[in-house]
Amino acid sequence: MSEIVRRIVRRWYHPSLLRSSGQYTWSPALQLHTSGTAMSVTQKDFENAMNQVKLLKKDPGNEVKLKLYALYKQATEGPCNIPKPGAFDFVNKAKWDAWNGLGSLPKETARQNYVDLVSSLSGPSSESSSQVKPGADSKQEGYENLLVTSEDRITKILLNRPTKKNAITTQMYHEIMLALKAASQDDSVLTVLTGSGDYYCSGNDLTNFTDIPPGGVEEKAKNSSFLLRDFVNCFIDFPKPLVAVVNGPAVGISVTILGLFDIVYASDRATFHTPFSHLGQSPEGCSSYTFPKIMGSSKAAEMLIFGKKLTAGEACAQGLVTQVFPDSTFQKEVWTRLKAYSKLPPNAMRISKEIIRKNEKEKLHAVNAEECNVLLSRWQSDECMNAVVNFLSRKAKL
Ligand SMILES: CCCCC/C=C/C(=O)SCCNC(=O)CCNC(=O)[C@H](O)C(C)(C)COP(=O)(O)OP(=O)(O)OC[C@H]1O[C@@H](n2cnc3c(N)ncnc32)[C@H](O)[C@@H]1OP(=O)(O)O
């Protein structure tokens, strides 16, 4: 977050502004009692979470405050429904961006995400811990754009960059690898990857391509190729059952690695898009091997060569997705199911996964290495550079 936004949010947090009761004023606790819109079973949790926010000992930081604000508005009022403030109305613009960034995220999901976020902020030593239900999330520190929590023997890795549709930055690749390594060694039995906000993930952050090292584009491409190889290897080698909870649209690498997961649950809002040719790139995440195997070569070609976007239903029919759930009950149904699975004997699950995957591992590593090698030259091609420039100059979107 830029210094200007930091200053803005600091000012915006000043108590005198809270009293000014403008439309954008940050005051979730006050608004709770007047809104009355969140009536589902999670209303109580939602109220508790808002109380916990008031009791936080440590300032959670401006970025988190913006996320809390946006989730609160989305949970109580739905998608952003107010005009975009002018460019110089910095305070309201920052808040509008955060809220608007949640897109059409359903109220129920926003409520759930709000509760999750607050719960992750309220460590066991916080004053509010007495209000946290037993077994509530314990947050793992050290991640900037992930929220990693453990509860009910499930480690959840939440991509937490909703205003950028959870696009994966270079730092996030490293953070995800670290989180997977930690999850492989902790006492959880299942690991879940999911997204915050209205998207699951919009794939590789295209601004990664703008950070060119002294060795130029070639060095950049080499570094990216190594990074990608290591990243995908972590998924190939992950020893515990790995579940993707695809809460919204998925793009690029977030789709291709799904072939390396054990279960993929999707909201009916989710879509699956691998526009590699549009981007002058080529498949990764072992999808050049797993997709034809999962769905047959012609369906795989439609996705990987022609960039056909699949609905959740189509992805399920083609075997990429395990089951689709209505968005309104997605979180509830999926987490109930996963909690039940997490009670199964962990060693049996681990060994079953090992025996299912074992014969493929060597092949997957070879495919991964080859895909990264092909991308090494793709990333230096004019086709790829033009596609990135077009996106960055806002000439092209998917
Ligand atoms: C080193 C490893 C390399 C691995 C190789 C991986 C390959 C891939 O993953 S290829 C796929 C790359 N992804 C894309 O091409 C998606 C690009 N994004 C879009 O086309 C659109 O943003 C969208 C369709 C995903 C969403 O459109 P919309 O709902 O209209 O929302 P906005 O475009 O306004 O997005 C909000 C905000 O987020 C930024 N953003 C979204 N996706 C990305 C991204 N992939 N990279 C960088 N930034 C992204 C977008 O720019 C907006 O930012 P602001 O303008 O600052 O608000």
Short mmCIF file of C-alpha atoms and ligand atoms in Angstrom, two decimals:
data_model
loop_
_atom_site.label_atom_id
_atom_site.label_comp_id
_atom_site.label_asym_id
_atom_site.label_seq_id
_atom_site.Cartn_x
_atom_site.Cartn_y
_atom_site.Cartn_z
CA MET A 1 0.00 0.00 0.00
CA SER A 2 1.44 3.38 -0.92
CA GLU A 3 2.38 5.93 1.69
CA ILE A 4 -0.44 8.18 0.52
CA VAL A 5 -3.06 5.49 1.16
CA ARG A 6 -1.42 4.71 4.49
CA ARG A 7 -1.79 8.32 5.53
CA ILE A 8 -5.32 8.40 4.25
CA VAL A 9 -6.41 5.39 6.23
CA ARG A 10 -4.69 6.67 9.37
CA ARG A 11 -6.67 9.86 9.03
CA TRP A 12 -9.79 8.00 8.20
CA TYR A 13 -9.41 6.08 11.45
CA HIS A 14 -9.36 9.18 13.55
CA PRO A 15 -12.18 9.01 16.14
CA SER A 16 -13.55 12.36 15.03
CA LEU A 17 -14.15 10.85 11.63
CA LEU A 18 -15.90 7.88 13.14
CA ARG A 19 -18.34 10.29 14.71
CA SER A 20 -18.97 12.06 11.45
CA SER A 21 -21.16 9.15 10.33
CA GLY A 22 -20.62 9.68 6.61
CA GLN A 23 -21.69 6.91 4.31
CA TYR A 24 -18.18 5.44 4.26
CA THR A 25 -17.39 5.91 7.89
CA TRP A 26 -15.60 2.95 9.41
CA SER A 27 -17.75 1.86 12.28
CA PRO A 28 -18.86 -1.71 11.89
CA ALA A 29 -19.89 -2.12 15.48
CA LEU A 30 -22.21 0.86 15.33
CA GLN A 31 -23.67 -0.20 12.04
CA LEU A 32 -24.28 -3.73 13.23
CA HIS A 33 -27.27 -2.78 15.26
CA THR A 34 -28.86 -0.69 12.59
CA SER A 35 -28.35 -2.91 9.59
CA GLY A 36 -30.18 -6.05 10.61
CA THR A 37 -29.54 -7.58 7.22
CA ALA A 38 -27.36 -10.51 8.18
CA MET A 39 -29.92 -13.02 9.38
CA SER A 40 -28.37 -16.40 8.69
CA VAL A 41 -26.95 -18.85 11.19
CA THR A 42 -23.67 -16.97 11.18
CA GLN A 43 -25.22 -13.76 12.46
CA LYS A 44 -24.10 -14.56 15.99
CA ASP A 45 -20.53 -15.27 14.84
CA PHE A 46 -20.64 -12.10 12.82
CA GLU A 47 -21.68 -10.07 15.85
CA ASN A 48 -19.00 -11.72 17.97
CA ALA A 49 -16.43 -10.95 15.32
CA MET A 50 -17.39 -7.29 15.31
CA ASN A 51 -17.02 -7.17 19.05
CA GLN A 52 -13.64 -8.84 18.77
CA VAL A 53 -12.48 -6.13 16.39
CA LYS A 54 -13.12 -3.55 19.09
CA LEU A 55 -11.09 -5.59 21.57
CA LEU A 56 -8.03 -6.11 19.41
CA LYS A 57 -4.97 -5.06 21.35
CA LYS A 58 -2.80 -4.58 18.32
CA ASP A 59 -3.63 -2.32 15.41
CA PRO A 60 -4.14 -4.78 12.55
CA GLY A 61 -2.73 -2.35 9.97
CA ASN A 62 -4.36 -0.34 7.26
CA GLU A 63 -4.60 -3.05 4.66
CA VAL A 64 -6.44 -5.34 7.04
CA LYS A 65 -8.71 -2.51 8.14
CA LEU A 66 -9.67 -1.90 4.53
CA LYS A 67 -10.43 -5.59 4.09
CA LEU A 68 -12.56 -5.60 7.24
CA TYR A 69 -14.41 -2.53 6.06
CA ALA A 70 -15.07 -4.03 2.63
CA LEU A 71 -16.22 -7.38 3.99
CA TYR A 72 -18.48 -5.67 6.49
CA LYS A 73 -20.15 -3.57 3.79
CA GLN A 74 -20.49 -6.56 1.48
CA ALA A 75 -21.92 -8.71 4.27
CA THR A 76 -24.52 -6.15 5.28
CA GLU A 77 -25.32 -4.30 2.05
CA GLY A 78 -24.16 -6.58 -0.74
CA PRO A 79 -22.09 -5.48 -3.74
CA CYS A 80 -20.82 -1.92 -3.81
CA ASN A 81 -23.78 0.23 -4.79
CA ILE A 82 -22.49 3.75 -4.56
CA PRO A 83 -20.79 5.91 -7.16
CA LYS A 84 -17.02 5.86 -7.39
CA PRO A 85 -15.62 8.84 -5.47
CA GLY A 86 -13.51 11.34 -7.33
CA ALA A 87 -9.79 10.70 -7.70
CA PHE A 88 -8.89 13.29 -5.07
CA ASP A 89 -11.35 12.06 -2.51
CA PHE A 90 -8.62 9.75 -1.25
CA VAL A 91 -10.27 8.37 1.85
CA ASN A 92 -13.50 7.38 0.23
CA LYS A 93 -11.74 6.18 -2.91
CA ALA A 94 -9.59 3.75 -0.87
CA LYS A 95 -12.69 2.40 0.85
CA TRP A 96 -14.70 2.27 -2.35
CA ASP A 97 -11.89 0.34 -4.08
CA ALA A 98 -11.77 -2.18 -1.27
CA TRP A 99 -15.53 -2.72 -1.25
CA ASN A 100 -15.90 -2.69 -5.02
CA GLY A 101 -13.01 -5.16 -5.25
CA LEU A 102 -15.25 -7.79 -3.69
CA GLY A 103 -17.39 -7.77 -6.83
CA SER A 104 -20.48 -9.93 -6.53
CA LEU A 105 -19.28 -11.90 -3.54
CA PRO A 106 -22.43 -13.16 -1.79
CA LYS A 107 -23.34 -11.62 1.56
CA GLU A 108 -23.05 -14.95 3.31
CA THR A 109 -19.53 -15.56 2.01
CA ALA A 110 -18.51 -12.02 2.97
CA ARG A 111 -19.84 -12.64 6.47
CA GLN A 112 -17.88 -15.89 6.64
CA ASN A 113 -14.71 -14.20 5.39
CA TYR A 114 -15.16 -11.38 7.89
CA VAL A 115 -15.48 -13.86 10.73
CA ASP A 116 -12.45 -15.82 9.46
CA LEU A 117 -10.36 -12.69 9.14
CA VAL A 118 -11.23 -11.41 12.62
CA SER A 119 -10.67 -14.84 14.07
CA SER A 120 -7.24 -14.95 12.50
CA LEU A 121 -6.42 -11.56 14.04
CA SER A 122 -7.54 -12.58 17.49
CA GLY A 123 -4.66 -14.75 18.62
CA PRO A 124 -5.13 -16.86 21.76
CA SER A 125 -3.48 -14.19 23.88
CA SER A 126 -5.75 -11.37 22.74
CA GLU A 127 -8.29 -9.90 25.12
CA SER A 128 -11.04 -11.17 22.92
CA SER A 129 -9.95 -14.78 23.21
CA SER A 130 -12.67 -15.54 25.71
CA GLN A 131 -15.18 -14.86 22.98
CA VAL A 132 -13.54 -17.12 20.46
CA LYS A 133 -15.22 -20.46 20.24
CA PRO A 134 -13.09 -23.46 21.30
CA GLY A 135 -10.91 -24.75 18.51
CA ALA A 136 -11.09 -21.46 16.63
CA ASP A 137 -8.45 -20.71 14.03
CA SER A 138 -4.88 -20.26 15.12
CA LYS A 139 -3.19 -17.93 12.68
CA GLN A 140 0.31 -18.54 11.46
CA GLU A 141 2.38 -15.38 11.28
CA GLY A 142 4.80 -14.21 8.63
CA TYR A 143 2.66 -14.11 5.50
CA GLU A 144 1.79 -10.87 3.78
CA ASN A 145 -0.83 -11.96 1.27
CA LEU A 146 -1.91 -15.27 2.72
CA LEU A 147 -3.96 -16.07 5.78
CA VAL A 148 -2.85 -19.44 7.05
CA THR A 149 -4.95 -20.90 9.82
CA SER A 150 -5.47 -24.28 11.44
CA GLU A 151 -8.68 -25.53 12.92
CA ASP A 152 -10.27 -28.95 13.32
CA ARG A 153 -7.11 -30.62 12.01
CA ILE A 154 -7.42 -28.69 8.76
CA THR A 155 -4.81 -26.16 7.62
CA LYS A 156 -6.38 -23.51 5.43
CA ILE A 157 -4.23 -21.42 3.09
CA LEU A 158 -6.28 -18.42 2.06
CA LEU A 159 -5.09 -16.30 -0.88
CA ASN A 160 -5.75 -12.93 0.61
CA ARG A 161 -5.39 -10.24 -2.01
CA PRO A 162 -9.00 -9.73 -3.00
CA THR A 163 -8.60 -6.27 -4.50
CA LYS A 164 -6.29 -7.81 -7.13
CA LYS A 165 -8.47 -10.90 -7.53
CA ASN A 166 -5.81 -12.86 -5.60
CA ALA A 167 -3.31 -12.60 -8.45
CA ILE A 168 -0.13 -14.37 -7.34
CA THR A 169 2.90 -12.13 -6.89
CA THR A 170 6.46 -13.45 -6.76
CA GLN A 171 6.37 -13.10 -3.00
CA MET A 172 3.12 -15.08 -2.85
CA TYR A 173 4.65 -17.99 -4.76
CA HIS A 174 7.28 -18.15 -2.03
CA GLU A 175 4.70 -17.74 0.72
CA ILE A 176 2.54 -20.53 -0.69
CA MET A 177 5.56 -22.83 -0.87
CA LEU A 178 6.41 -22.02 2.76
CA ALA A 179 2.82 -22.56 3.85
CA LEU A 180 2.68 -25.93 2.08
CA LYS A 181 5.93 -27.00 3.68
CA ALA A 182 4.65 -26.00 7.12
CA ALA A 183 1.32 -27.75 6.47
CA SER A 184 3.10 -30.93 5.44
CA GLN A 185 4.79 -30.97 8.85
CA ASP A 186 2.11 -29.67 11.19
CA ASP A 187 -0.42 -31.83 12.99
CA SER A 188 -3.24 -31.15 10.54
CA VAL A 189 -4.53 -33.99 8.39
CA LEU A 190 -6.01 -32.02 5.46
CA THR A 191 -4.77 -28.92 3.66
CA VAL A 192 -7.07 -26.54 1.85
CA LEU A 193 -6.27 -23.79 -0.65
CA THR A 194 -8.95 -21.17 -1.19
CA GLY A 195 -9.40 -17.51 -2.08
CA SER A 196 -10.71 -14.42 -0.35
CA GLY A 197 -13.23 -12.12 -2.02
CA ASP A 198 -15.13 -12.82 -5.20
CA TYR A 199 -12.28 -14.57 -7.07
CA TYR A 200 -10.49 -17.79 -6.27
CA CYS A 201 -7.41 -16.51 -8.11
CA SER A 202 -6.68 -14.58 -11.31
CA GLY A 203 -3.43 -16.47 -11.87
CA ASN A 204 0.04 -15.10 -12.19
CA ASP A 205 0.26 -11.41 -11.30
CA LEU A 206 1.13 -9.91 -14.66
CA THR A 207 3.06 -7.12 -13.02
CA ASN A 208 5.60 -9.80 -12.02
CA PHE A 209 6.89 -9.36 -15.55
CA THR A 210 7.73 -5.71 -14.97
CA ASP A 211 10.32 -6.36 -12.29
CA ILE A 212 13.29 -6.86 -14.62
CA PRO A 213 16.66 -7.67 -12.95
CA PRO A 214 20.04 -6.28 -14.15
CA GLY A 215 20.49 -9.33 -16.42
CA GLY A 216 17.44 -8.27 -18.41
CA VAL A 217 14.48 -10.24 -19.75
CA GLU A 218 16.50 -13.43 -20.14
CA GLU A 219 17.47 -13.47 -16.49
CA LYS A 220 13.91 -12.65 -15.52
CA ALA A 221 12.63 -15.56 -17.59
CA LYS A 222 15.18 -17.92 -16.02
CA ASN A 223 14.28 -16.85 -12.50
CA SER A 224 10.59 -17.27 -13.25
CA SER A 225 11.17 -20.67 -14.75
CA PHE A 226 13.03 -21.85 -11.61
CA LEU A 227 10.38 -20.36 -9.39
CA LEU A 228 7.58 -22.01 -11.32
CA ARG A 229 9.34 -25.37 -11.26
CA ASP A 230 9.85 -25.24 -7.48
CA PHE A 231 6.30 -24.03 -6.93
CA VAL A 232 4.69 -26.83 -8.92
CA ASN A 233 7.01 -29.41 -7.35
CA CYS A 234 5.58 -28.52 -3.95
CA PHE A 235 2.13 -29.57 -5.18
CA ILE A 236 3.43 -32.76 -6.85
CA ASP A 237 5.17 -33.81 -3.64
CA PHE A 238 2.62 -32.67 -1.08
CA PRO A 239 2.07 -35.69 1.18
CA LYS A 240 -1.35 -35.02 2.77
CA PRO A 241 -4.75 -34.84 1.10
CA LEU A 242 -4.92 -31.48 -0.66
CA VAL A 243 -8.27 -29.81 -1.30
CA ALA A 244 -9.08 -26.78 -3.46
CA VAL A 245 -12.12 -24.82 -2.32
CA VAL A 246 -12.76 -22.80 -5.47
CA ASN A 247 -14.91 -19.94 -4.24
CA GLY A 248 -15.06 -18.00 -7.53
CA PRO A 249 -13.44 -17.63 -10.96
CA ALA A 250 -10.03 -19.24 -11.40
CA VAL A 251 -7.50 -18.28 -14.06
CA GLY A 252 -4.15 -19.54 -15.34
CA ILE A 253 -1.88 -21.32 -12.92
CA SER A 254 -4.59 -21.54 -10.26
CA VAL A 255 -6.50 -23.76 -12.71
CA THR A 256 -3.66 -25.84 -14.07
CA ILE A 257 -2.43 -27.02 -10.66
CA LEU A 258 -5.91 -28.32 -9.83
CA GLY A 259 -4.89 -31.54 -11.58
CA LEU A 260 -2.45 -32.04 -8.69
CA PHE A 261 -5.09 -31.70 -5.97
CA ASP A 262 -6.93 -34.66 -4.47
CA ILE A 263 -10.33 -32.97 -4.30
CA VAL A 264 -11.66 -29.83 -6.00
CA TYR A 265 -14.89 -28.36 -4.65
CA ALA A 266 -16.34 -25.43 -6.59
CA SER A 267 -19.00 -22.82 -6.08
CA ASP A 268 -21.42 -22.59 -8.99
CA ARG A 269 -20.02 -19.06 -9.49
CA ALA A 270 -16.59 -20.46 -10.28
CA THR A 271 -15.20 -20.56 -13.81
CA PHE A 272 -12.02 -22.17 -15.07
CA HIS A 273 -9.94 -20.31 -17.62
CA THR A 274 -6.47 -21.01 -19.04
CA PRO A 275 -5.92 -18.34 -21.72
CA PHE A 276 -2.32 -19.25 -22.48
CA SER A 277 -2.42 -18.65 -26.23
CA HIS A 278 -4.03 -15.23 -25.65
CA LEU A 279 -1.07 -14.44 -23.42
CA GLY A 280 1.55 -15.81 -25.78
CA GLN A 281 2.33 -18.47 -23.18
CA SER A 282 1.98 -22.24 -22.86
CA PRO A 283 0.53 -24.63 -20.28
CA GLU A 284 2.14 -25.20 -16.88
CA GLY A 285 1.28 -26.85 -13.58
CA CYS A 286 1.62 -30.25 -15.33
CA SER A 287 -1.65 -29.52 -17.11
CA SER A 288 -0.19 -30.60 -20.47
CA TYR A 289 -0.20 -34.07 -18.94
CA THR A 290 -2.95 -34.05 -16.27
CA PHE A 291 -5.67 -32.32 -18.33
CA PRO A 292 -5.68 -34.76 -21.29
CA LYS A 293 -5.61 -37.57 -18.74
CA ILE A 294 -8.53 -36.13 -16.77
CA MET A 295 -10.78 -34.93 -19.59
CA GLY A 296 -9.45 -36.43 -22.82
CA SER A 297 -7.17 -34.71 -25.30
CA SER A 298 -9.78 -32.83 -27.27
CA LYS A 299 -11.44 -31.17 -24.25
CA ALA A 300 -7.97 -30.42 -22.86
CA ALA A 301 -6.97 -28.83 -26.16
CA GLU A 302 -10.03 -26.59 -26.12
CA MET A 303 -8.98 -25.27 -22.74
CA LEU A 304 -5.20 -25.19 -23.07
CA ILE A 305 -4.80 -24.18 -26.72
CA PHE A 306 -7.96 -22.19 -27.40
CA GLY A 307 -8.54 -20.82 -23.91
CA LYS A 308 -12.14 -22.02 -23.59
CA LYS A 309 -13.51 -20.92 -20.25
CA LEU A 310 -15.44 -23.66 -18.44
CA THR A 311 -18.32 -23.17 -16.06
CA ALA A 312 -18.14 -25.06 -12.78
CA GLY A 313 -20.71 -27.53 -14.10
CA GLU A 314 -18.65 -28.16 -17.25
CA ALA A 315 -15.45 -28.56 -15.25
CA CYS A 316 -17.23 -31.08 -13.04
CA ALA A 317 -18.60 -33.01 -16.02
CA GLN A 318 -15.05 -33.16 -17.39
CA GLY A 319 -13.60 -34.48 -14.15
CA LEU A 320 -11.52 -31.44 -13.18
CA VAL A 321 -13.92 -30.59 -10.36
CA THR A 322 -15.13 -33.12 -7.80
CA GLN A 323 -18.43 -31.45 -6.93
CA VAL A 324 -20.22 -28.15 -7.48
CA PHE A 325 -22.25 -26.46 -4.74
CA PRO A 326 -24.70 -23.56 -4.90
CA ASP A 327 -22.83 -20.44 -3.96
CA SER A 328 -25.31 -19.56 -1.22
CA THR A 329 -24.46 -22.71 0.75
CA PHE A 330 -20.97 -23.35 -0.61
CA GLN A 331 -18.88 -22.49 2.46
CA LYS A 332 -21.20 -24.21 4.87
CA GLU A 333 -21.55 -27.43 2.91
CA VAL A 334 -17.90 -27.71 1.99
CA TRP A 335 -16.55 -27.05 5.48
CA THR A 336 -19.04 -29.42 7.08
CA ARG A 337 -17.88 -32.11 4.69
CA LEU A 338 -14.18 -31.36 5.22
CA LYS A 339 -14.55 -31.36 8.99
CA ALA A 340 -16.08 -34.83 8.76
CA TYR A 341 -13.23 -36.03 6.52
CA SER A 342 -10.65 -34.59 8.89
CA LYS A 343 -11.78 -37.05 11.56
CA LEU A 344 -10.69 -40.04 9.46
CA PRO A 345 -7.47 -41.78 10.49
CA PRO A 346 -4.66 -39.56 9.18
CA ASN A 347 -2.13 -42.26 8.43
CA ALA A 348 -4.60 -44.23 6.34
CA MET A 349 -5.43 -41.11 4.31
CA ARG A 350 -1.80 -40.27 3.81
CA ILE A 351 -0.86 -43.78 2.74
CA SER A 352 -3.84 -43.98 0.38
CA LYS A 353 -2.78 -40.74 -1.24
CA GLU A 354 0.77 -42.01 -1.58
CA ILE A 355 -0.29 -45.21 -3.29
CA ILE A 356 -2.65 -43.37 -5.65
CA ARG A 357 0.01 -40.84 -6.69
CA LYS A 358 3.25 -42.77 -6.41
CA ASN A 359 3.46 -44.16 -9.95
CA GLU A 360 2.87 -40.72 -11.44
CA LYS A 361 5.38 -38.69 -9.47
CA GLU A 362 8.40 -39.21 -11.65
CA LYS A 363 6.38 -38.46 -14.76
CA LEU A 364 4.93 -35.30 -13.21
CA HIS A 365 8.37 -33.99 -12.29
CA ALA A 366 9.56 -34.57 -15.84
CA VAL A 367 6.48 -32.84 -17.29
CA ASN A 368 6.94 -29.91 -14.93
CA ALA A 369 10.58 -29.49 -15.93
CA GLU A 370 9.67 -29.57 -19.61
CA GLU A 371 6.80 -27.09 -19.29
CA CYS A 372 9.07 -24.66 -17.42
CA ASN A 373 11.69 -25.01 -20.09
CA VAL A 374 9.20 -24.19 -22.85
CA LEU A 375 7.95 -21.20 -20.89
CA LEU A 376 11.50 -19.95 -20.52
CA SER A 377 11.49 -19.10 -24.21
CA ARG A 378 7.79 -18.16 -24.37
CA TRP A 379 8.33 -15.45 -21.76
CA GLN A 380 10.99 -13.89 -24.00
CA SER A 381 8.73 -13.91 -27.06
CA ASP A 382 7.09 -10.85 -28.59
CA GLU A 383 3.71 -12.54 -28.32
CA CYS A 384 4.03 -12.79 -24.56
CA MET A 385 5.52 -9.33 -24.05
CA ASN A 386 2.79 -7.72 -26.15
CA ALA A 387 0.08 -9.50 -24.16
CA VAL A 388 1.53 -8.31 -20.87
CA VAL A 389 1.96 -4.75 -22.11
CA ASN A 390 -1.61 -4.75 -23.38
CA PHE A 391 -2.92 -5.86 -20.00
CA LEU A 392 -0.80 -3.39 -18.08
CA SER A 393 -1.82 -0.53 -20.34
CA ARG A 394 -5.42 -1.68 -19.82
CA LYS A 395 -5.87 -2.49 -23.50
CA ALA A 396 -6.75 -6.12 -22.83
CA LYS A 397 -8.56 -8.18 -20.27
CA LEU A 398 -9.59 -11.78 -20.48
C1 LIG B 1 6.52 -17.33 -12.11
C2 LIG B 1 5.36 -18.17 -12.39
C3 LIG B 1 4.64 -17.94 -13.69
C4 LIG B 1 3.48 -18.83 -13.80
C5 LIG B 1 2.74 -18.79 -15.09
C6 LIG B 1 1.34 -18.48 -14.85
C7 LIG B 1 0.51 -18.13 -15.83
C8 LIG B 1 -0.85 -17.62 -15.55
O1 LIG B 1 -1.38 -17.65 -14.48
S1 LIG B 1 -1.58 -16.95 -16.93
C9 LIG B 1 -2.97 -16.08 -16.32
C10 LIG B 1 -2.61 -14.66 -15.93
N1 LIG B 1 -3.81 -13.94 -15.54
C11 LIG B 1 -4.47 -13.11 -16.35
O2 LIG B 1 -4.15 -12.94 -17.51
C12 LIG B 1 -5.62 -12.40 -15.74
C13 LIG B 1 -5.51 -10.92 -15.95
N2 LIG B 1 -6.67 -10.24 -15.34
C14 LIG B 1 -7.83 -9.99 -16.02
O3 LIG B 1 -7.98 -10.28 -17.18
C15 LIG B 1 -8.92 -9.32 -15.25
O4 LIG B 1 -8.34 -8.59 -14.21
C16 LIG B 1 -9.94 -10.35 -14.65
C17 LIG B 1 -10.74 -10.98 -15.79
C18 LIG B 1 -9.22 -11.43 -13.85
C19 LIG B 1 -10.92 -9.64 -13.68
O5 LIG B 1 -11.53 -8.56 -14.38
P1 LIG B 1 -12.48 -7.55 -13.56
O6 LIG B 1 -13.47 -8.29 -12.77
O7 LIG B 1 -12.94 -6.53 -14.54
O8 LIG B 1 -11.49 -6.89 -12.47
P2 LIG B 1 -10.25 -5.92 -12.72
O9 LIG B 1 -9.58 -6.22 -14.01
O10 LIG B 1 -10.68 -4.51 -12.52
O11 LIG B 1 -9.26 -6.40 -11.57
C20 LIG B 1 -9.20 -5.78 -10.29
C21 LIG B 1 -7.76 -5.42 -10.00
O12 LIG B 1 -7.00 -6.61 -9.98
C22 LIG B 1 -5.92 -6.51 -10.91
N3 LIG B 1 -5.63 -7.84 -11.45
C23 LIG B 1 -6.50 -8.82 -11.68
N4 LIG B 1 -5.86 -9.89 -12.18
C24 LIG B 1 -4.55 -9.57 -12.25
C25 LIG B 1 -3.39 -10.27 -12.67
N5 LIG B 1 -3.44 -11.54 -13.08
N6 LIG B 1 -2.21 -9.63 -12.62
C26 LIG B 1 -2.13 -8.36 -12.16
N7 LIG B 1 -3.22 -7.65 -11.73
C27 LIG B 1 -4.40 -8.26 -11.78
C28 LIG B 1 -6.42 -5.56 -11.97
O13 LIG B 1 -5.36 -4.99 -12.64
C29 LIG B 1 -7.17 -4.56 -11.10
O14 LIG B 1 -6.22 -3.73 -10.47
P3 LIG B 1 -6.46 -2.13 -10.37
O15 LIG B 1 -6.66 -1.64 -11.77
O16 LIG B 1 -5.23 -1.61 -9.72
O17 LIG B 1 -7.70 -1.99 -9.54
#
